Amino acid sequence: MARALVTGGAGFLGSHLCETLLQRGYEVIAMDSLLTGDLRNIEHLIGRPGFSFIHYDVTKFVHIPGKLDAILHFASPASPIDYLELPIQTLKVGSLGTHNTLGLAKEKKAKFLLASTSEVYGDPLEHPQKEDYWGNVNPIGPRGVYDEAKRFAEAITMAYRRTHGVETRICRIFNTYGPRMRLRDGRALPSFLTQALQGDDVTVFGDGSQTRSFCYVSDLIDGIIRLLESSVPDPVNIGNPTEMTIEQFAREIIAATGSKSKVIYKSLPKDDPKQRRPDITRARTLLGWEPKVPLREGMAKTIEWFKPRVSELPR
Ligand code: UDP
C-alpha cells in the first residue's frame, strides 16, 4: 500500500486531497498546524483505516517513522487576508516548510508534489498565463510574502530535483472553490456567498472589472492526482479557463442564492491582479486533464455546504 503525507491536510484543498487519496487506496498521514486548517474538515476521516492525523508545524524539523511514497506539500495560509495577518508564517511555510518536506522526500525516496500557485505570475502582463511565463511580482508588496515564498518553493523543489534526484512535481493552482473553504477567509467566493446568504451588501473591490477563473474543487483534485501519478517534471497549471469579471461573479452568486443583496464597491487591495486565466494546454496534453464541472453545478454544491454554516454565524 502506498503511503502519503499531506501537509495542510486539515485545510480546504488538503482535506479533499486526503479523502481522494484514501479512496484510491493510499495510506494517508495528514499533518496540519491548524493555523488556518480546521479539524472539522477531516473529522469524518478520523478513525478510518489507513488515515492518521499529526498536529504539527511543518516549518520545524519533520520526522515520520516508516516508509513514505509521496509527500504533497499543501500547507500554507492561502487568502490575501491571511497573508496580511500571517506574513511571517506564510513566508516560513513556503520556504522552511518546503525545505523540510523536500529533505524528508530525499530521505524516504518519496515523490514530492508542491502546491504552487497562479500567484507566481503576480499581476500578469501575459494573458492567458502559460507555464513558461516568468511573472510580474512585487516582492515588497502585501502579497509578496505569498508570491515570493511560492517562487522560492518552486526554486528549491527544482534544486532538490537537480541536485538530489528527488522525483518532483509542481502544480500551479488557480482560483478554486467548493465546500470547506473558510467562511471568513476574505476571498471572493466565501465573502460573496456569506453576504448573499445573509442578505448583506456584496462587496466588490475596485470597479469589479478584474478577472478570475474559478475551478471546482473535485476537478482540481483530479488534476493533482493525475500530475502526482504522471512523470511530468515541469510546472503544470491546474485551473478552469472560464474567465469572468469579479462583478459578473458576484452577480452569479446573488442569482444562484436567490438573494436580494445588492453589489457595493470598495477600494481595490494593493497589487490585486487585473486579470487571471490559466492556459491549460500542458495539463490537457500531458495529463489528459481538463475541468468538467460547470460553475452553476459547482456553485449549487458549494451553496448547499455554506447554507447551514452561514446560518450559525453570529450576526
Ligand atoms: N474580491 C472582491 N470582494 C471581496 C473579496 C475579493 O471584490 O470581498 C476580489 C479581489 O479584489 C480579487 C478577486 O475578488 O480581485 C479574487 O480575490 P480572492 O481574494 O478570492 O483571490 P485572489 O485571486 O485575489 O488571490
CSV table of C-alpha atoms and ligand atoms in Angstrom, one decimal:
chain,number,residue,atom,x,y,z
A,1,MET,CA,0.0,0.0,0.0
A,2,ALA,CA,1.4,3.4,-1.0
A,3,ARG,CA,1.8,5.8,2.0
A,4,ALA,CA,1.4,9.6,1.5
A,5,LEU,CA,2.0,12.6,3.7
A,6,VAL,CA,-0.3,15.6,3.1
A,7,THR,CA,0.8,18.8,4.8
A,8,GLY,CA,-2.0,21.2,5.3
A,9,GLY,CA,-4.2,18.1,5.4
A,10,ALA,CA,-6.9,19.8,7.5
A,11,GLY,CA,-7.2,22.7,5.1
A,12,PHE,CA,-9.7,23.2,2.2
A,13,LEU,CA,-7.7,21.5,-0.5
A,14,GLY,CA,-5.6,19.3,1.8
A,15,SER,CA,-8.7,17.6,3.3
A,16,HIS,CA,-10.2,16.9,-0.2
A,17,LEU,CA,-6.9,15.5,-1.3
A,18,CYS,CA,-6.7,13.2,1.8
A,19,GLU,CA,-10.1,11.9,1.1
A,20,THR,CA,-9.3,11.2,-2.6
A,21,LEU,CA,-6.0,9.5,-1.8
A,22,LEU,CA,-7.7,7.3,0.7
A,23,GLN,CA,-10.3,6.3,-1.9
A,24,ARG,CA,-7.5,5.4,-4.2
A,25,GLY,CA,-6.0,3.0,-1.7
A,26,TYR,CA,-3.3,5.2,-0.2
A,27,GLU,CA,-2.5,5.2,3.4
A,28,VAL,CA,-2.7,8.9,4.3
A,29,ILE,CA,-1.0,10.9,7.1
A,30,ALA,CA,-2.4,14.4,7.3
A,31,MET,CA,-0.2,17.0,9.0
A,32,ASP,CA,-1.5,20.4,9.9
A,33,SER,CA,-0.6,23.2,12.4
A,34,LEU,CA,-4.3,24.2,12.4
A,35,LEU,CA,-3.3,27.8,12.0
A,36,THR,CA,-5.8,28.2,9.1
A,37,GLY,CA,-6.8,24.5,8.8
A,38,ASP,CA,-9.8,23.1,10.7
A,39,LEU,CA,-10.2,19.6,12.3
A,40,ARG,CA,-13.8,19.7,11.2
A,41,ASN,CA,-12.6,19.2,7.6
A,42,ILE,CA,-11.3,15.8,8.4
A,43,GLU,CA,-13.4,14.6,11.4
A,44,HIS,CA,-15.2,12.2,9.0
A,45,LEU,CA,-11.8,10.6,8.2
A,46,ILE,CA,-10.5,10.2,11.7
A,47,GLY,CA,-10.7,6.6,12.7
A,48,ARG,CA,-10.9,5.3,9.1
A,49,PRO,CA,-8.4,2.6,8.4
A,50,GLY,CA,-5.3,4.0,6.7
A,51,PHE,CA,-5.9,7.6,7.9
A,52,SER,CA,-4.0,9.4,10.7
A,53,PHE,CA,-3.5,13.0,11.7
A,54,ILE,CA,-0.5,14.7,13.2
A,55,HIS,CA,-0.9,18.2,14.7
A,56,TYR,CA,2.4,19.7,13.8
A,57,ASP,CA,4.0,22.8,12.2
A,58,VAL,CA,6.0,21.8,9.1
A,59,THR,CA,8.3,24.8,9.5
A,60,LYS,CA,10.0,22.7,12.2
A,61,PHE,CA,12.1,19.6,11.5
A,62,VAL,CA,9.8,16.9,10.4
A,63,HIS,CA,10.3,13.2,11.3
A,64,ILE,CA,7.9,10.5,10.1
A,65,PRO,CA,8.7,6.9,11.1
A,66,GLY,CA,8.4,4.2,8.4
A,67,LYS,CA,8.2,4.5,4.7
A,68,LEU,CA,6.7,7.3,2.6
A,69,ASP,CA,6.0,7.0,-1.1
A,70,ALA,CA,4.6,10.5,-1.7
A,71,ILE,CA,4.7,13.9,0.0
A,72,LEU,CA,2.2,16.5,-1.0
A,73,HIS,CA,3.1,19.9,0.4
A,74,PHE,CA,-0.2,21.9,0.7
A,75,ALA,CA,0.4,23.7,4.0
A,76,SER,CA,0.1,27.5,3.7
A,77,PRO,CA,-2.2,30.4,4.5
A,78,ALA,CA,-3.9,30.9,1.2
A,79,SER,CA,-6.0,34.0,1.2
A,80,PRO,CA,-4.9,37.7,0.8
A,81,ILE,CA,-6.3,38.5,4.3
A,82,ASP,CA,-4.3,35.6,5.7
A,83,TYR,CA,-1.1,36.9,4.1
A,84,LEU,CA,-1.7,40.3,5.7
A,85,GLU,CA,-2.4,38.8,9.1
A,86,LEU,CA,0.3,36.0,8.9
A,87,PRO,CA,3.0,37.3,6.7
A,88,ILE,CA,5.9,35.6,8.5
A,89,GLN,CA,4.1,32.3,8.9
A,90,THR,CA,3.3,32.5,5.1
A,91,LEU,CA,7.0,33.0,4.2
A,92,LYS,CA,8.1,30.3,6.6
A,93,VAL,CA,5.8,27.6,5.4
A,94,GLY,CA,6.7,28.3,1.8
A,95,SER,CA,10.4,28.3,2.5
A,96,LEU,CA,11.3,26.4,5.6
A,97,GLY,CA,8.3,24.1,5.2
A,98,THR,CA,9.2,23.3,1.6
A,99,HIS,CA,12.8,22.7,2.6
A,100,ASN,CA,11.9,20.3,5.4
A,101,THR,CA,9.4,18.3,3.3
A,102,LEU,CA,11.9,18.1,0.5
A,103,GLY,CA,14.5,16.8,2.9
A,104,LEU,CA,12.0,14.2,4.1
A,105,ALA,CA,11.3,13.2,0.4
A,106,LYS,CA,15.0,12.8,-0.2
A,107,GLU,CA,15.5,10.7,2.9
A,108,LYS,CA,12.4,8.5,2.2
A,109,LYS,CA,12.9,8.4,-1.6
A,110,ALA,CA,9.4,9.7,-1.9
A,111,LYS,CA,7.8,11.6,-4.7
A,112,PHE,CA,7.3,15.2,-3.9
A,113,LEU,CA,4.4,17.4,-5.1
A,114,LEU,CA,4.4,21.1,-4.4
A,115,ALA,CA,1.2,23.0,-4.3
A,116,SER,CA,2.3,26.2,-6.1
A,117,THR,CA,0.0,28.9,-7.3
A,118,SER,CA,-1.0,31.2,-10.1
A,119,GLU,CA,0.4,34.0,-7.8
A,120,VAL,CA,3.8,33.1,-9.1
A,121,TYR,CA,2.7,35.1,-12.2
A,122,GLY,CA,1.9,38.1,-10.0
A,123,ASP,CA,-0.1,40.8,-11.8
A,124,PRO,CA,0.5,39.1,-15.2
A,125,LEU,CA,1.5,41.0,-18.3
A,126,GLU,CA,0.8,38.0,-20.5
A,127,HIS,CA,-2.7,36.6,-20.9
A,128,PRO,CA,-3.7,33.8,-20.5
A,129,GLN,CA,-0.8,32.6,-18.4
A,130,LYS,CA,1.3,29.8,-19.8
A,131,GLU,CA,3.8,27.9,-17.6
A,132,ASP,CA,6.8,29.5,-19.4
A,133,TYR,CA,5.8,33.0,-18.4
A,134,TRP,CA,8.1,34.3,-15.6
A,135,GLY,CA,5.6,36.6,-13.9
A,136,ASN,CA,5.3,40.2,-12.7
A,137,VAL,CA,5.6,40.1,-8.9
A,138,ASN,CA,6.1,43.0,-6.5
A,139,PRO,CA,8.5,41.4,-3.9
A,140,ILE,CA,7.8,44.0,-1.2
A,141,GLY,CA,4.1,44.4,-1.6
A,142,PRO,CA,1.5,42.8,0.8
A,143,ARG,CA,1.1,39.7,-1.5
A,144,GLY,CA,4.8,39.4,-1.9
A,145,VAL,CA,5.0,37.2,1.2
A,146,TYR,CA,3.0,34.5,-0.5
A,147,ASP,CA,4.2,35.0,-4.1
A,148,GLU,CA,7.8,35.0,-3.2
A,149,ALA,CA,7.5,32.1,-0.8
A,150,LYS,CA,5.9,30.0,-3.5
A,151,ARG,CA,8.5,31.2,-6.1
A,152,PHE,CA,11.3,30.2,-3.6
A,153,ALA,CA,9.4,26.9,-3.1
A,154,GLU,CA,9.5,26.2,-6.8
A,155,ALA,CA,13.2,27.1,-7.0
A,156,ILE,CA,14.2,24.8,-4.1
A,157,THR,CA,12.0,22.0,-5.5
A,158,MET,CA,13.9,22.2,-8.8
A,159,ALA,CA,17.2,22.3,-6.9
A,160,TYR,CA,16.4,19.1,-5.0
A,161,ARG,CA,15.4,17.5,-8.2
A,162,ARG,CA,18.6,18.5,-10.0
A,163,THR,CA,21.0,18.0,-7.0
A,164,HIS,CA,19.5,15.1,-5.2
A,165,GLY,CA,17.4,13.4,-7.9
A,166,VAL,CA,14.1,13.8,-5.9
A,167,GLU,CA,11.1,12.9,-8.1
A,168,THR,CA,9.3,16.3,-8.0
A,169,ARG,CA,6.0,17.7,-9.4
A,170,ILE,CA,4.9,21.3,-9.3
A,171,CYS,CA,1.2,22.2,-9.6
A,172,ARG,CA,0.3,25.9,-10.2
A,173,ILE,CA,-3.2,26.1,-8.7
A,174,PHE,CA,-5.5,28.8,-9.9
A,175,ASN,CA,-8.6,30.1,-8.0
A,176,THR,CA,-10.5,27.1,-6.7
A,177,TYR,CA,-13.8,26.9,-4.8
A,178,GLY,CA,-16.0,24.4,-3.1
A,179,PRO,CA,-17.1,23.0,0.3
A,180,ARG,CA,-14.8,23.5,3.2
A,181,MET,CA,-13.5,27.0,2.2
A,182,ARG,CA,-13.2,29.0,5.4
A,183,LEU,CA,-16.3,31.2,5.7
A,184,ARG,CA,-14.3,34.2,6.8
A,185,ASP,CA,-11.1,33.8,4.8
A,186,GLY,CA,-11.8,37.0,2.9
A,187,ARG,CA,-11.6,35.5,-0.6
A,188,ALA,CA,-14.2,36.4,-3.2
A,189,LEU,CA,-16.4,33.3,-3.1
A,190,PRO,CA,-16.7,32.9,0.7
A,191,SER,CA,-17.3,36.6,1.2
A,192,PHE,CA,-19.9,36.9,-1.6
A,193,LEU,CA,-21.7,33.8,-0.6
A,194,THR,CA,-21.8,34.6,3.0
A,195,GLN,CA,-23.0,38.2,2.2
A,196,ALA,CA,-25.6,36.9,-0.3
A,197,LEU,CA,-27.0,34.3,2.1
A,198,GLN,CA,-27.3,36.8,4.9
A,199,GLY,CA,-28.9,39.4,2.6
A,200,ASP,CA,-26.0,41.8,3.2
A,201,ASP,CA,-24.4,44.1,0.6
A,202,VAL,CA,-21.9,42.1,-1.6
A,203,THR,CA,-18.6,43.9,-1.5
A,204,VAL,CA,-16.9,44.1,-4.9
A,205,PHE,CA,-13.4,45.5,-4.7
A,206,GLY,CA,-12.4,48.2,-7.3
A,207,ASP,CA,-14.8,48.5,-10.2
A,208,GLY,CA,-15.1,44.7,-10.5
A,209,SER,CA,-13.6,44.6,-13.9
A,210,GLN,CA,-10.6,42.5,-12.7
A,211,THR,CA,-11.0,38.9,-13.9
A,212,ARG,CA,-10.5,35.4,-12.4
A,213,SER,CA,-11.3,31.9,-13.5
A,214,PHE,CA,-12.8,29.6,-10.9
A,215,CYS,CA,-12.3,25.8,-10.7
A,216,TYR,CA,-14.5,23.4,-8.7
A,217,VAL,CA,-12.5,21.5,-6.1
A,218,SER,CA,-13.2,18.0,-7.5
A,219,ASP,CA,-11.7,19.0,-10.9
A,220,LEU,CA,-8.7,20.4,-9.2
A,221,ILE,CA,-8.1,17.3,-7.1
A,222,ASP,CA,-8.4,15.1,-10.2
A,223,GLY,CA,-5.7,17.3,-11.9
A,224,ILE,CA,-3.4,17.0,-8.9
A,225,ILE,CA,-3.7,13.2,-8.7
A,226,ARG,CA,-3.0,12.9,-12.4
A,227,LEU,CA,0.1,15.1,-12.0
A,228,LEU,CA,1.3,13.1,-9.0
A,229,GLU,CA,0.9,9.8,-10.9
A,230,SER,CA,2.5,11.2,-14.1
A,231,SER,CA,6.2,11.7,-14.7
A,232,VAL,CA,5.9,15.4,-15.7
A,233,PRO,CA,8.8,17.4,-14.0
A,234,ASP,CA,7.8,20.9,-15.2
A,235,PRO,CA,5.2,23.1,-13.5
A,236,VAL,CA,1.6,22.5,-14.7
A,237,ASN,CA,-1.2,25.0,-14.4
A,238,ILE,CA,-4.4,23.4,-12.9
A,239,GLY,CA,-7.4,25.7,-13.1
A,240,ASN,CA,-10.5,26.4,-15.0
A,241,PRO,CA,-10.0,28.6,-18.1
A,242,THR,CA,-13.6,30.0,-18.0
A,243,GLU,CA,-12.8,33.7,-17.2
A,244,MET,CA,-15.2,36.2,-15.8
A,245,THR,CA,-15.1,39.6,-14.2
A,246,ILE,CA,-15.4,39.8,-10.4
A,247,GLU,CA,-18.6,41.9,-10.9
A,248,GLN,CA,-20.1,39.0,-13.0
A,249,PHE,CA,-19.0,36.5,-10.4
A,250,ALA,CA,-20.7,38.5,-7.6
A,251,ARG,CA,-23.9,38.7,-9.7
A,252,GLU,CA,-23.8,34.9,-10.5
A,253,ILE,CA,-23.7,34.3,-6.7
A,254,ILE,CA,-26.5,36.6,-5.9
A,255,ALA,CA,-28.6,34.9,-8.6
A,256,ALA,CA,-27.7,31.4,-7.5
A,257,THR,CA,-28.7,32.1,-3.9
A,258,GLY,CA,-31.9,33.9,-4.9
A,259,SER,CA,-30.7,36.7,-2.7
A,260,LYS,CA,-31.9,40.4,-2.7
A,261,SER,CA,-28.4,41.6,-1.8
A,262,LYS,CA,-27.0,44.5,-3.9
A,263,VAL,CA,-23.5,45.0,-5.1
A,264,ILE,CA,-21.4,47.7,-3.4
A,265,TYR,CA,-17.9,48.8,-4.4
A,266,LYS,CA,-14.9,49.1,-2.1
A,267,SER,CA,-11.3,50.1,-2.7
A,268,LEU,CA,-9.2,47.6,-4.6
A,269,PRO,CA,-6.4,46.0,-2.5
A,270,LYS,CA,-2.8,46.8,-3.4
A,271,ASP,CA,-1.3,44.7,-6.2
A,272,ASP,CA,-4.6,42.9,-6.9
A,273,PRO,CA,-4.0,41.1,-10.2
A,274,LYS,CA,-6.1,42.7,-13.0
A,275,GLN,CA,-6.6,39.5,-15.0
A,276,ARG,CA,-6.0,35.8,-14.5
A,277,ARG,CA,-6.8,32.8,-16.7
A,278,PRO,CA,-4.8,29.6,-17.0
A,279,ASP,CA,-3.6,28.3,-20.3
A,280,ILE,CA,-4.1,24.6,-19.6
A,281,THR,CA,-2.6,23.2,-22.8
A,282,ARG,CA,0.1,21.4,-20.8
A,283,ALA,CA,-2.4,19.7,-18.5
A,284,ARG,CA,-4.6,18.8,-21.4
A,285,THR,CA,-1.8,17.3,-23.5
A,286,LEU,CA,0.4,15.7,-20.8
A,287,LEU,CA,-2.2,14.7,-18.2
A,288,GLY,CA,-5.3,14.3,-20.3
A,289,TRP,CA,-7.0,16.6,-17.8
A,290,GLU,CA,-9.5,19.3,-18.1
A,291,PRO,CA,-12.2,20.7,-15.8
A,292,LYS,CA,-15.6,19.2,-16.2
A,293,VAL,CA,-17.8,20.8,-13.5
A,294,PRO,CA,-19.7,23.9,-14.8
A,295,LEU,CA,-19.9,27.0,-12.5
A,296,ARG,CA,-23.7,26.5,-11.9
A,297,GLU,CA,-23.2,22.9,-10.8
A,298,GLY,CA,-20.2,23.6,-8.5
A,299,MET,CA,-21.9,26.6,-7.1
A,300,ALA,CA,-25.0,24.6,-6.2
A,301,LYS,CA,-22.9,22.1,-4.2
A,302,THR,CA,-21.0,24.9,-2.6
A,303,ILE,CA,-24.1,26.8,-1.5
A,304,GLU,CA,-25.5,23.5,0.0
A,305,TRP,CA,-22.4,23.3,2.2
A,306,PHE,CA,-22.3,27.0,3.1
A,307,LYS,CA,-26.0,27.5,3.9
A,308,PRO,CA,-26.2,25.7,7.3
A,309,ARG,CA,-22.9,27.1,8.3
A,310,VAL,CA,-23.7,30.7,7.4
A,311,SER,CA,-26.9,30.5,9.4
A,312,GLU,CA,-24.9,29.6,12.5
A,313,LEU,CA,-22.7,32.7,12.2
A,314,PRO,CA,-23.2,35.3,14.9
A,315,ARG,CA,-24.8,38.5,13.4
B,1,UDP,N1,-12.7,40.5,-4.1
B,1,UDP,C1,-13.8,41.3,-4.0
B,1,UDP,N2,-14.5,41.3,-2.9
B,1,UDP,C2,-14.2,40.6,-1.8
B,1,UDP,C3,-13.2,39.7,-1.9
B,1,UDP,C4,-12.4,39.7,-3.0
B,1,UDP,O1,-14.1,42.0,-5.0
B,1,UDP,O2,-15.0,40.6,-0.8
B,1,UDP,C5,-11.9,40.5,-5.3
B,1,UDP,C6,-10.4,40.6,-5.1
B,1,UDP,O3,-10.1,42.0,-5.1
B,1,UDP,C7,-9.9,40.0,-6.4
B,1,UDP,C8,-10.9,38.9,-6.6
B,1,UDP,O4,-12.1,39.2,-5.9
B,1,UDP,O5,-9.9,40.8,-7.5
B,1,UDP,C9,-10.4,37.5,-6.2
B,1,UDP,O6,-10.0,37.6,-4.9
B,1,UDP,P1,-9.6,36.4,-3.9
B,1,UDP,O7,-9.3,37.0,-2.6
B,1,UDP,O8,-10.7,35.4,-4.0
B,1,UDP,O9,-8.3,35.7,-4.5
B,1,UDP,P2,-7.1,36.2,-5.5
B,1,UDP,O10,-7.5,35.7,-6.8
B,1,UDP,O11,-7.0,37.7,-5.5
B,1,UDP,O12,-5.9,35.6,-4.9
